[in-house]
Coordinates of C-alpha atoms and ligand atoms in Angstrom, one line a residue:
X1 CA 5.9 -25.9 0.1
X2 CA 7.0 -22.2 0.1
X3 CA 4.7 -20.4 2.4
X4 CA 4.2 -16.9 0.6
X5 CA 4.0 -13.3 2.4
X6 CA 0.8 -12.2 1.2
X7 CA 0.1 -8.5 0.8
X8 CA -3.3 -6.8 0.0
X9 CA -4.3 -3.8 -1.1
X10 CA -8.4 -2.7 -1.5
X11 CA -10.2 -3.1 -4.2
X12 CA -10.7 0.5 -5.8
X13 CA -14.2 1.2 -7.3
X14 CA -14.2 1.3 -11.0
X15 CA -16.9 4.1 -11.1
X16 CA -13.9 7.0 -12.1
X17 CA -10.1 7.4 -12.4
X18 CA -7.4 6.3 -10.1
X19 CA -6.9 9.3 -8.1
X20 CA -3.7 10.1 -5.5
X21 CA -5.2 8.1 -2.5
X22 CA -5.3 4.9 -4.7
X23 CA -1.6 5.0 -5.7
X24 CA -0.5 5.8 -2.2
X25 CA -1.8 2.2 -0.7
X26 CA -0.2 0.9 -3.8
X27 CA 2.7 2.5 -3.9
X28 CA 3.4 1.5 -0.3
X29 CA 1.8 -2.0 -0.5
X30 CA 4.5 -2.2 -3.1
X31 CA 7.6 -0.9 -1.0
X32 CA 6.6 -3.5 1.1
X33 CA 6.1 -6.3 -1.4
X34 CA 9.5 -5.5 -3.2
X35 CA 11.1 -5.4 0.6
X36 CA 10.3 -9.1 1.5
X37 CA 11.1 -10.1 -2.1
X38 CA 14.5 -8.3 -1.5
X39 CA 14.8 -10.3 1.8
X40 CA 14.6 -13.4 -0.7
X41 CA 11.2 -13.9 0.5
X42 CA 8.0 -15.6 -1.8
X43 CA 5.7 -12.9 -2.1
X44 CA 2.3 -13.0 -3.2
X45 CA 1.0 -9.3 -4.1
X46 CA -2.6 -8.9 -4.8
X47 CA -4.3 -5.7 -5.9
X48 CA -7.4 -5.2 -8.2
X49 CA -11.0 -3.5 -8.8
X50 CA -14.1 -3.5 -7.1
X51 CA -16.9 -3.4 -10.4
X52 CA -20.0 -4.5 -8.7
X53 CA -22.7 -2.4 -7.1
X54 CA -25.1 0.3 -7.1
X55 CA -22.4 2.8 -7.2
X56 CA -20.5 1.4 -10.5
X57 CA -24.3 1.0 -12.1
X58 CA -25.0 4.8 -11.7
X59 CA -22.1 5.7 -13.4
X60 CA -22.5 3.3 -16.4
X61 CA -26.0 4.8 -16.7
X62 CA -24.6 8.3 -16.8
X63 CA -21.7 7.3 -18.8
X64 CA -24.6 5.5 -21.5
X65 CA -23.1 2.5 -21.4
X66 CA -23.5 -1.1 -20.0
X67 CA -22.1 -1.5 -16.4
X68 CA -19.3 -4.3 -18.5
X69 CA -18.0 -2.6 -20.7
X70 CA -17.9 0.1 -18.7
X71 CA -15.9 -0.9 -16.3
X72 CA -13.5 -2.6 -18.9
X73 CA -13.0 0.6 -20.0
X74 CA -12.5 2.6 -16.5
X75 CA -9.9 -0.4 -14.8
X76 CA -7.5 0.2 -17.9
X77 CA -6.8 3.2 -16.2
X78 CA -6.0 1.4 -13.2
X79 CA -4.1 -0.9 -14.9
X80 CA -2.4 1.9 -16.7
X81 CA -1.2 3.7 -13.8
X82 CA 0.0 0.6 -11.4
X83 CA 2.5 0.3 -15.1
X84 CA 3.5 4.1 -14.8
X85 CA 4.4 3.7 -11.1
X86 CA 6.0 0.4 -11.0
X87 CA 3.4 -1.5 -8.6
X88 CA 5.0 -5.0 -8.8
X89 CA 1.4 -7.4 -7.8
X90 CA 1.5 -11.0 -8.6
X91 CA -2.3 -10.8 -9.5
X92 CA -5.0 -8.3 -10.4
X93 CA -8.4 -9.5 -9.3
X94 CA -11.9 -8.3 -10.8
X95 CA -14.7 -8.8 -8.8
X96 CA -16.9 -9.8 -12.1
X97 CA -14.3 -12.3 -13.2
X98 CA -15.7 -16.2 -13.1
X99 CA -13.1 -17.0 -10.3
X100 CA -14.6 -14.6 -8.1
X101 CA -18.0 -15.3 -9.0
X102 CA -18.2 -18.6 -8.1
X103 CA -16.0 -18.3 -4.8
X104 CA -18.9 -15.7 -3.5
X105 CA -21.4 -18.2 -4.8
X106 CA -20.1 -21.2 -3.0
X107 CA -19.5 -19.2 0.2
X108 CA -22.9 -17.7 0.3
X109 CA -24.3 -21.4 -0.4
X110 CA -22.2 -22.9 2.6
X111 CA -23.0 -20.0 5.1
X112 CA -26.8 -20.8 4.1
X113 CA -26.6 -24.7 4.1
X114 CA -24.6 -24.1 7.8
X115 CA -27.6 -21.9 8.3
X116 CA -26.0 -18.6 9.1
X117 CA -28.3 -16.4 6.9
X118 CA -31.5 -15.5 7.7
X119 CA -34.0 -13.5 5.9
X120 CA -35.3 -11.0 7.3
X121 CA -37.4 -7.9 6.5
X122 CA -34.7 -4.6 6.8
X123 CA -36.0 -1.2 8.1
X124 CA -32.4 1.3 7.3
X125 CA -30.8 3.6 5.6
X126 CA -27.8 3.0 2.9
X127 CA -25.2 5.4 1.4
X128 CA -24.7 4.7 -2.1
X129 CA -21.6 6.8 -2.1
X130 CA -19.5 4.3 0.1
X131 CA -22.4 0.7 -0.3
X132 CA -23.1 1.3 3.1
X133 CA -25.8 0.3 5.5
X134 CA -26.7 2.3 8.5
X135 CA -29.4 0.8 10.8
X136 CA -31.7 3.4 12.7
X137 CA -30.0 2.4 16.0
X138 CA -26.3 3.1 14.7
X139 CA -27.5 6.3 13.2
X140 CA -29.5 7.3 16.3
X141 CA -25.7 7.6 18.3
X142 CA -24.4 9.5 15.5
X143 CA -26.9 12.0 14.3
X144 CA -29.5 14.6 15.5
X145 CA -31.6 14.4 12.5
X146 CA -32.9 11.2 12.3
X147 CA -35.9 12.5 9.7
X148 CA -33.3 13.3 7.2
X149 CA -30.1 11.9 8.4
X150 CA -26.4 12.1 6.3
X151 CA -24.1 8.9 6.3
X152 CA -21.6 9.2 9.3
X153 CA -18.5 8.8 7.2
X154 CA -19.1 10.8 4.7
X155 CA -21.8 13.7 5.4
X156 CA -23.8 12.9 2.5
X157 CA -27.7 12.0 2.2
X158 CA -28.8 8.4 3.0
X159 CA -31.5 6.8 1.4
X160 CA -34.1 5.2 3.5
X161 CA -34.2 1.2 2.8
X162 CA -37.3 -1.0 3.9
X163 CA -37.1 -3.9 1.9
X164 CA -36.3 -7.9 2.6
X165 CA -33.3 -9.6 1.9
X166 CA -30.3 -12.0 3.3
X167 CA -28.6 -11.4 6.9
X168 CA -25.3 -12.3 8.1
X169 CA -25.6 -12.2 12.4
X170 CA -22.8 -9.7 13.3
X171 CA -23.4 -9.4 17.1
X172 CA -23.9 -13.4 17.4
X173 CA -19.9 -13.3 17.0
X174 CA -19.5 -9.7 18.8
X175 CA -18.0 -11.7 21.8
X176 CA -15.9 -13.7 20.2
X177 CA -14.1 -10.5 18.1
X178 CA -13.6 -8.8 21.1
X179 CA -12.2 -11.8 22.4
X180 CA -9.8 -12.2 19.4
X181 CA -8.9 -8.7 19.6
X182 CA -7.7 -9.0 23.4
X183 CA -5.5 -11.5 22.4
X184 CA -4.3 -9.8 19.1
X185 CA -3.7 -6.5 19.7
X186 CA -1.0 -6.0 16.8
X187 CA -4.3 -7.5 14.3
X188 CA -5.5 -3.6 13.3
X189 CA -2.5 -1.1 13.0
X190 CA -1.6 1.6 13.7
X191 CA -2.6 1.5 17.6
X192 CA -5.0 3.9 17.3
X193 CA -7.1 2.2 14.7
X194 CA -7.2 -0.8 17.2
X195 CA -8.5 1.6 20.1
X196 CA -11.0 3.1 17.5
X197 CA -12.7 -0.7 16.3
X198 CA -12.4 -1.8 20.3
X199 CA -14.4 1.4 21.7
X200 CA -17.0 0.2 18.2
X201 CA -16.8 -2.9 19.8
X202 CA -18.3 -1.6 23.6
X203 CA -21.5 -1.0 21.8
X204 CA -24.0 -3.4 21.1
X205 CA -23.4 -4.1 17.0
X206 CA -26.3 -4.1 14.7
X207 CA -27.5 -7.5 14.9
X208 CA -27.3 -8.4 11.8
X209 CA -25.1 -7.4 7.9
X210 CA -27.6 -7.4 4.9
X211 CA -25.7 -9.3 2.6
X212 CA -28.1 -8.8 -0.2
X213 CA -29.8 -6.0 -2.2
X214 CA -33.1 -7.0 -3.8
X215 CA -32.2 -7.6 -8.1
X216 CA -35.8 -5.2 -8.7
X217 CA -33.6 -2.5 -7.4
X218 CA -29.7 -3.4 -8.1
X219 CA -29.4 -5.5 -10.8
X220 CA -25.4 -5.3 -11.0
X221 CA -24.4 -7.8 -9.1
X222 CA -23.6 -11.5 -8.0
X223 CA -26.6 -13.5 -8.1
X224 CA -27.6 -15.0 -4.5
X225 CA -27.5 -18.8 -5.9
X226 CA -29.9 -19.8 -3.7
X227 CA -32.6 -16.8 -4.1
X228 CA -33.0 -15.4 -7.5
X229 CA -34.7 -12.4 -6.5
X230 CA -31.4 -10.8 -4.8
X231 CA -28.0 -10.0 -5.9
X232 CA -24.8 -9.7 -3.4
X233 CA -24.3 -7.0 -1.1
X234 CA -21.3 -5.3 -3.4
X235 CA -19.1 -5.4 0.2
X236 CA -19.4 -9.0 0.8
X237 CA -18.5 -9.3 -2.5
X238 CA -15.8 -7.4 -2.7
X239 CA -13.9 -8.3 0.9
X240 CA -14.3 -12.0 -0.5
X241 CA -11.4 -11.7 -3.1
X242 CA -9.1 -11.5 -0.6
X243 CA -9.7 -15.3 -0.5
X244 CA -11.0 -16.1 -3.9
X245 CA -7.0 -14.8 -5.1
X246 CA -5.5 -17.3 -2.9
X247 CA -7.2 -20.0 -4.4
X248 CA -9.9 -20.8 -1.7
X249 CA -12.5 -23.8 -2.3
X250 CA -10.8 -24.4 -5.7
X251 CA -7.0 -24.9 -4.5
X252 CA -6.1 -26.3 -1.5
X253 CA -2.3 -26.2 -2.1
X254 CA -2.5 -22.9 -3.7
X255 CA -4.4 -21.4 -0.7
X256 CA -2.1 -23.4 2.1
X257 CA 0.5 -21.2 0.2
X258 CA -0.9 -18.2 0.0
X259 CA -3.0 -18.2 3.2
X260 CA -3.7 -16.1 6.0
X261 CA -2.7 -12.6 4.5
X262 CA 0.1 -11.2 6.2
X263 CA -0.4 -7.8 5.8
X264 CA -4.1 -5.9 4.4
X265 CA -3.3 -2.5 3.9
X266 CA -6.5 -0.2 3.8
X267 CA -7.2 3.6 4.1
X268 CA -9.1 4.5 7.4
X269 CA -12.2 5.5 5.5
X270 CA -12.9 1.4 5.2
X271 CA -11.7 0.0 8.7
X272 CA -14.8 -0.7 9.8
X273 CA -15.4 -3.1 6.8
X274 CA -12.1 -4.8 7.4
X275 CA -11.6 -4.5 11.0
X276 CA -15.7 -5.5 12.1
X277 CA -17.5 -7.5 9.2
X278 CA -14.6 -9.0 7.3
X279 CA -13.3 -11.2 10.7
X280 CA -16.7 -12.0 11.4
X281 CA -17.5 -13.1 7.6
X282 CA -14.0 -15.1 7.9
X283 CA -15.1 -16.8 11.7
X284 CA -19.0 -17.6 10.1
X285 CA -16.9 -19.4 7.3
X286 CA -15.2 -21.5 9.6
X287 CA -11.8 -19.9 9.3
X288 CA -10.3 -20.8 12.7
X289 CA -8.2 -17.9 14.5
X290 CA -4.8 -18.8 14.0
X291 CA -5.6 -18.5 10.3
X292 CA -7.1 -15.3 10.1
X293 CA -5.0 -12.4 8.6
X294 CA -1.9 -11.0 11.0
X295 CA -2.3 -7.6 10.4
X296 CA -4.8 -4.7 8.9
X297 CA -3.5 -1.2 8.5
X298 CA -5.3 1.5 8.0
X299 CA -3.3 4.7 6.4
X300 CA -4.3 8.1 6.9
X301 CA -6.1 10.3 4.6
X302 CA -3.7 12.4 1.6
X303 CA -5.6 15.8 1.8
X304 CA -6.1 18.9 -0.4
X305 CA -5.9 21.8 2.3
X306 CA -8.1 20.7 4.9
X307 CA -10.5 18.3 3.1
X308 CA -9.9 14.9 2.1
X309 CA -9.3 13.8 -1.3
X310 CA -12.1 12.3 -3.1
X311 CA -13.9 11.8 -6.1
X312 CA -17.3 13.0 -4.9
X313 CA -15.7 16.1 -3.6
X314 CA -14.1 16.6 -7.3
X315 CA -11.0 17.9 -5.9
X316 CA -8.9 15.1 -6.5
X317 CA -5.2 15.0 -8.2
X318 CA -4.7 12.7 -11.2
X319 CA -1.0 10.6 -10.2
X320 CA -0.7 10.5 -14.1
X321 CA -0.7 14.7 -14.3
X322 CA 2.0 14.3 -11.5
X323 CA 4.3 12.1 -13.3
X324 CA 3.9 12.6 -17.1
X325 CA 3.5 16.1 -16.2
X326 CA 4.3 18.7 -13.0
X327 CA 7.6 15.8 -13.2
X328 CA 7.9 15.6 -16.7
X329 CA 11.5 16.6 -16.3
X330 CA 12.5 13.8 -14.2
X331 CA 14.2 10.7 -15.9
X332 CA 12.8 8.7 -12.9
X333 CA 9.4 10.9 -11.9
X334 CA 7.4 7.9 -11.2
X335 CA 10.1 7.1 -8.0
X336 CA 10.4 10.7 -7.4
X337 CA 6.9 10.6 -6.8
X338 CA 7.2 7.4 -5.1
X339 CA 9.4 8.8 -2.8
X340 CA 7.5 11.7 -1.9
X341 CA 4.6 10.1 -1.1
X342 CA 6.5 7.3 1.3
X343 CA 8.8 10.2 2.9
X344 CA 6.2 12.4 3.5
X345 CA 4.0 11.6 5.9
X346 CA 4.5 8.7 9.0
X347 CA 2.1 5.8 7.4
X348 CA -0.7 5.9 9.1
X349 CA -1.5 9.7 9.9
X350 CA -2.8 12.1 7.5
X351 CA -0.9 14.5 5.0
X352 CA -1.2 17.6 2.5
X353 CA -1.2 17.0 -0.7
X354 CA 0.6 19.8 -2.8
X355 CA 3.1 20.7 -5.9
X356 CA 5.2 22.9 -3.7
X357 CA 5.6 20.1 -1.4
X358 CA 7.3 17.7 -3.8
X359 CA 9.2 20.6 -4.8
X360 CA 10.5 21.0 -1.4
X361 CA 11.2 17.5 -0.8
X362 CA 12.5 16.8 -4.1
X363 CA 15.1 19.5 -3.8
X364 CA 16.3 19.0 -0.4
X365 CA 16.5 15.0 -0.5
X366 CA 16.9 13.9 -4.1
X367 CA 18.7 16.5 -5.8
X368 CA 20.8 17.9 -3.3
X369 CA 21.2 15.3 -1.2
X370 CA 21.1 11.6 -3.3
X371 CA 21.6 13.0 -6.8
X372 CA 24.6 15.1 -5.5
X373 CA 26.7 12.4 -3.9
X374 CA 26.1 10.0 -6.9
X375 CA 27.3 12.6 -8.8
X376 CA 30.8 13.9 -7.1
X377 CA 31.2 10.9 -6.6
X378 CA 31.5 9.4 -9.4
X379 CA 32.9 12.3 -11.1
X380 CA 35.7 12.4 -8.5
X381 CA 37.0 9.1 -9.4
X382 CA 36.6 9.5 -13.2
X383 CA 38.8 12.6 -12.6
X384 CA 41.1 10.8 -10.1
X385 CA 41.3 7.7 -10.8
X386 CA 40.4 7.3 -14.5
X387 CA 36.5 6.2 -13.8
X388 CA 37.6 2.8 -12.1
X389 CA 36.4 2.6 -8.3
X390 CA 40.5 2.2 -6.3
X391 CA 41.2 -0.5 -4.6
X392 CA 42.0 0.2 -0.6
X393 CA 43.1 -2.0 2.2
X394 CA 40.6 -2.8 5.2
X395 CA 43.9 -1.7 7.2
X396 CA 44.2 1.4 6.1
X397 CA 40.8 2.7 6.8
X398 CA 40.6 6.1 9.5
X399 CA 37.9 6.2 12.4
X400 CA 36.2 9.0 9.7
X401 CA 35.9 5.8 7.1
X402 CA 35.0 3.3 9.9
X403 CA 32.1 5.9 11.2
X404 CA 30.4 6.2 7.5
X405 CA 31.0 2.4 7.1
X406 CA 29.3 1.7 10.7
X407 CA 26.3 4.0 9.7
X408 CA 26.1 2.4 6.1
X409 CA 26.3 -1.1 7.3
X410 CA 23.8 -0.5 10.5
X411 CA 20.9 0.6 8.1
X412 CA 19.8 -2.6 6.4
X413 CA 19.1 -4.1 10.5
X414 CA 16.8 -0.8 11.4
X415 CA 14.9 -1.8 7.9
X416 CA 14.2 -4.9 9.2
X417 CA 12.3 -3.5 12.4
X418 CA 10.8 -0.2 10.6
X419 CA 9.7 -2.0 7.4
X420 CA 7.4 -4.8 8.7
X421 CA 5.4 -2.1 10.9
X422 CA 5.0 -0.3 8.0
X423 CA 7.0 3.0 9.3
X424 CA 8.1 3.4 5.7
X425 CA 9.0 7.5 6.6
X426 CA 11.4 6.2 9.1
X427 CA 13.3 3.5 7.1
X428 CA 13.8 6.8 4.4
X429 CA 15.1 8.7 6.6
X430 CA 17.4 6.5 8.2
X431 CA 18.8 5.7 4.6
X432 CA 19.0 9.3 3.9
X433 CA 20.9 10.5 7.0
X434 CA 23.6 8.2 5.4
X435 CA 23.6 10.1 2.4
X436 CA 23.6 13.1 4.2
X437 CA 26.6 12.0 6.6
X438 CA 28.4 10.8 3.5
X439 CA 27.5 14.5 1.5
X440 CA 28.9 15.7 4.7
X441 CA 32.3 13.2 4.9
X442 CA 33.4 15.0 1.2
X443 CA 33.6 18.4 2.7
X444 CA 35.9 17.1 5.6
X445 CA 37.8 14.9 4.0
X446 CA 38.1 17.4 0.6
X447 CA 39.2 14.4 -1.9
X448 CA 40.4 17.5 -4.4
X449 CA 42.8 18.5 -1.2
X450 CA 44.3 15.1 -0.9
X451 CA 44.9 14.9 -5.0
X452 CA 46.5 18.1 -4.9
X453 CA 48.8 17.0 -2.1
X454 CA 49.8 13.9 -3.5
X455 CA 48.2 12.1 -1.4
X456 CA 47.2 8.9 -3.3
X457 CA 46.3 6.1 -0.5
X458 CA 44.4 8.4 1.4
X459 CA 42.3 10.1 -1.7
X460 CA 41.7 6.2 -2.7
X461 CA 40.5 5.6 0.7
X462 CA 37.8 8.2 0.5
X463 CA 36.6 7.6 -2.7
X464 CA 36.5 4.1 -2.0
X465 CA 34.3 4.9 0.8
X466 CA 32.2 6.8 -1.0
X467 CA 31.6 4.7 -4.2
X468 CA 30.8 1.4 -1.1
X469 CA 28.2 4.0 0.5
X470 CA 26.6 4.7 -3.0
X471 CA 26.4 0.8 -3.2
X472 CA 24.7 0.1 0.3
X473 CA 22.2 3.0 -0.7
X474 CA 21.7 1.4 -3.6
X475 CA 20.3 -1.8 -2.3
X476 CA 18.4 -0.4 0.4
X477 CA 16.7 2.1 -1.3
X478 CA 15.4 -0.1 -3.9
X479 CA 11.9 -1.1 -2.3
X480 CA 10.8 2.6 -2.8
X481 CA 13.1 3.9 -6.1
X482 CA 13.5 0.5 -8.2
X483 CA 14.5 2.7 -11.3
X484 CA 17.1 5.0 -9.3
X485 CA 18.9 2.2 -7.7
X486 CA 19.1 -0.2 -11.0
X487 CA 20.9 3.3 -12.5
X488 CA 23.1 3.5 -9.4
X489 CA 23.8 -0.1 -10.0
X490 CA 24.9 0.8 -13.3
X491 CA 26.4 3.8 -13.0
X492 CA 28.3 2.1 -10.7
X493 CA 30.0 -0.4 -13.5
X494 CA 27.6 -3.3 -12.0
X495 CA 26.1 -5.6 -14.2
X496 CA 22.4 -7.3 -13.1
X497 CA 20.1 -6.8 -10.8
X498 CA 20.4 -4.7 -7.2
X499 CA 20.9 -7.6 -5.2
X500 CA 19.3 -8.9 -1.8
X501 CA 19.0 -6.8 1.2
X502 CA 21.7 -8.0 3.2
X503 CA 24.3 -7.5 1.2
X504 CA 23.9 -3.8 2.7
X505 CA 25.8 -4.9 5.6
X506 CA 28.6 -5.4 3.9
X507 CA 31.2 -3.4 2.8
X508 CA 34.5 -3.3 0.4
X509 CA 32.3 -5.5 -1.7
X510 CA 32.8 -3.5 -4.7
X511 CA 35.7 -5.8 -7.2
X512 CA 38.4 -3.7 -6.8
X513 CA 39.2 -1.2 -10.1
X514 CA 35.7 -2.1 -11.4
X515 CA 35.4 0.6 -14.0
X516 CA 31.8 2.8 -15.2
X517 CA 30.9 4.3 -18.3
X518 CA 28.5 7.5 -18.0
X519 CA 26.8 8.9 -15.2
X520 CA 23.6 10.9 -16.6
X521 CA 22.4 13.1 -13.5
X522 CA 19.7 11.1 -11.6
X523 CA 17.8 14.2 -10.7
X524 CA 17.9 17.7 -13.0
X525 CA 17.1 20.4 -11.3
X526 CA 13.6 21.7 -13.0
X527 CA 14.6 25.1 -15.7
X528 CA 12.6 27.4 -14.0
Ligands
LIG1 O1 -13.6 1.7 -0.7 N1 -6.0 9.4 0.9 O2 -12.9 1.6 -2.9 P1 -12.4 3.1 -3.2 C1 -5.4 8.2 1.0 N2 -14.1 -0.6 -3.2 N3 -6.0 7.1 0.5 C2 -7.1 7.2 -0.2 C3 -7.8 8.4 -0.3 C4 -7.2 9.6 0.2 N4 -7.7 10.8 0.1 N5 -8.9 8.2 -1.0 C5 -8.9 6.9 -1.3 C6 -13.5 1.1 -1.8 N6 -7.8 6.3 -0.8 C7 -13.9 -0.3 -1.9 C8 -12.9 -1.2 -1.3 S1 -11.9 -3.6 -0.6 C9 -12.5 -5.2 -0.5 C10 -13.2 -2.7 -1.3 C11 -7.5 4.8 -0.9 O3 -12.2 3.2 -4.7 C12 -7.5 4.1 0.4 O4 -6.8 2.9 0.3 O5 -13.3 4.1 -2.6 C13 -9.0 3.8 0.6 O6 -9.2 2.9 1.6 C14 -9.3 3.3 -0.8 O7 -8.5 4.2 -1.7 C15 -10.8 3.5 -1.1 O8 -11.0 3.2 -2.5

């Protein structure tokens, strides 16, 4: 049985359009996915929507329609967009699908038959904005006004809660996550995610989740099997697909496959969900520790100026406006924008959000740098040697050709420490300073000098050279540009698919004289 690298992404609400934030944790989830898969790994991707809740009920009430078919209607978009940008999941998981459903049944049943609920009268506050519960204690630390106090994360009013309903014990199994943690610090990345859950973790936690919401007040949900007055807490819900996608309670192959998740990739604004009551939901279901997920990272925030992103803020960029149009110019806009948003910022801290900053990055890396040396290239050998790619002898290679070879070849290694911890910046940039070192190698070695001086072996060494760079750059660079690097490919005179990663270690692997048709530019400059 094929044990499969399983890769998550949240569960977006379905209460408005996929905005920026969502397609960056795709868009890298992705890079990742298509990186193990291009290390001849079994990958199982898994993204999807979040479409219970008091949240997603508002905004079927305002949108005058029924909280179904309204979020039918609001995950095509996501759907839509994970199409535009390439997003390669395996599955795409609905919280109001029947396989979820029953999964969150039978799990609240067995936590209730193993008698780990309780019900209990609740004195709190909850945010609607993010489904979150704040107990008077919690707030207490965190805010002066406890009259009229504002949700910690996100500064807007609470809503005061008195009402009874179903309760998961968190600090029960406080000692045992701080326990878990000590012995796994690599489980919440980057390090100072982990330092930010284990200083949570020196307080007392509330002493119980509410893992229910009485159905007189929120009627879109789950049903609590066992208690027909109460639907399920939308995060309990939600944080339970991780399993219910691998086939939990139904599969037991499928979910020896696909379980424990390798990698849960998250923005910071829901660490505490995944970080605090998701390993405690996972322990109360009997989920020993050496199957619990490896690793949970928490990105940073993609700002506009100096404020976060978000749909309640109403300053958020649409990722279709991006592509279709601020890159409507761009044969390959959805990996331009791909690559921006991966290059950008080190995973994991925070970044600006701007036009003028794709610009920028677009001009210096893409079309000066990567589109240029595809293109001279390519067009030096159809000038030189009749568009077929010359044939050289390992023997008569020069420490000039032996330095871009070492760099070329060294690249795929360094992927294979960046790329698991996610420093996706890095990897790019240690690609790029190839491309840049080959751009570089043209102007010293001047290919048109060595034509013009007869020169022959020596111009065939350099162009050979070049054409094997473009092919390593090709292959590495096809986690994060899958459209760029199957053109290289062709432009190339390949036929098929980019192959696996390490064939980026190897060099002179080009059949001698293979011949190329056209070679459209990868990258137009914009017509200003
Ligand atoms: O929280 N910058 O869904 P959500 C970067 N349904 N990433 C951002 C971002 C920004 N400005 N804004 C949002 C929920 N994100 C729950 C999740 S999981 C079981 C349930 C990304 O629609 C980031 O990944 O509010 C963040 O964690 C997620 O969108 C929140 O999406």
């Amino acid at each position: 049985m094929a044990k499969k690298i399983y890769i998550t992404t949240p569960l977006y609400y379905v209460n408005a359009s996929p905005h920026i934030g969502h397609s960056y944790t795709n868009v890298a989830a992705d890079c990742l996915a298509r990186y193990y898969r291009q290390k001849g790994e079994d990958v199982f991707f898994l993204t999807g929507s979040d479409e219970h809740g008091q949240k997603i009920a508002q905004a079927a009430d305002a949108a005058g329609k029924e909280p179904q078919a309204f979020v039918d209607g609001v995950v095509e978009h996501f759907e839509s967009l994970w199409k535009l940008l390439n997003i390669s999941h395996d599955d795409f998981i609905r919280t109001t699908q029947q396989r979820h459903v029953d999964v969150v049944q039978a799990a609240l049943t067995r936590l209730k038959d193993e008698g780990k609920l309780t019900r209990e009268a609740y004195n709190g506050w909850y945010c609607t904005p993010d489904e979150t519960f704040w107990t008077p204690e919690e707030l207490a630390k965190k805010t002066e006004d406890i009259e009229n106090p504002v949700c910690p994360d996100c500064q807007r009013p609470l809503e005061a809660v008195q009402e009874e309903g179903w309760y998961l014990h968190l600090r029960e199994s406080q000692e045992w996550l701080v326990n878990f943690l000590k012995k796994n610090p690599q489980w919440v990345r980057p390090e100072s995610r982990y330092n930010e859950i284990f200083s949570l973790l020196k307080d007392d936690l509330p002493k119980y989740l509410c893992i229910t919401r009485p159905k007189a007040r929120v009627k879109w949900g789950i049903p609590v099997p066992f208690d027909p007055e109460y639907v399920t807490y939308v995060w309990f819900d939600a944080l339970l697909n991780y399993l219910t996608a691998t086939g939990y309670l139904v599969d037991q192959q499928l979910f020896e496959e696909r379980w424990p998740a390798k990698m849960q990739i998250i923005g910071k604004d829901i660490l505490r969900h995944h970080a605090l009551y998701w390993p405690i939901m996972l322990h109360a279901l009997g989920i020993p520790d050496d199957q619990m997920p490896e690793c949970i990272f928490a990105h940073g925030w993609w700002k506009i100026g100096e404020q976060k992103m978000s749909k309640s803020l109403g300053n958020i960029v649409d990722p279709n406006v991006i592509v279709t149009v601020f890159l409507k110019e761009q044969p390959f806009a959805a990996d331009v924008y791909r690559y921006f948003l991966m290059r950008e910022v080190n995973f994991g801290q925070d970044g600006n959000f701007s036009e003028e900053g794709i610009e920028t990055r677009f001009a210096s890396d893409l079309a000066n740098d990567l589109g240029n040396l595809v293109n001279r290239t390519l067009s030096m050998i159809d000038k030189y040697c009749d568009s077929k790619i010359p044939a050289v002898s390992e023997a008569t290679l020069t420490d000039a050709d032996k330095a871009l070879q070492q760099s070329a070849t060294s690249v795929a290694g360094q992927l294979d420490v960046l790329m698991p911890r996610l420093e996706f910046s890095k990897a790019l940039e240690a690609i790029m300073d190839v491309v840049s070192q080959a751009n570089r190698y043209i102007e010293e070695q001047m290919p048109w000098k060595l034509s013009k001086a007869g020169e022959t072996e020596r111009l065939h060494c350099v162009l050979r050279s070049l054409a094997e760079t473009l092919r390593t750059t090709a292959i590495l660079l096809t986690p994060f540009m899958p459209s760029v690097t199957q053109e290289i490919w062709r432009q190339l005179g390949f036929e098929g698919s980019v192959p696996e990663l390490d064939q980026a270690a190897q060099w002179l692997k080009i059949p001698d004289n293979q011949s190329f048709t056209d070679h459209p530019v990868l990258f137009p400059r914009p017509k200003s």
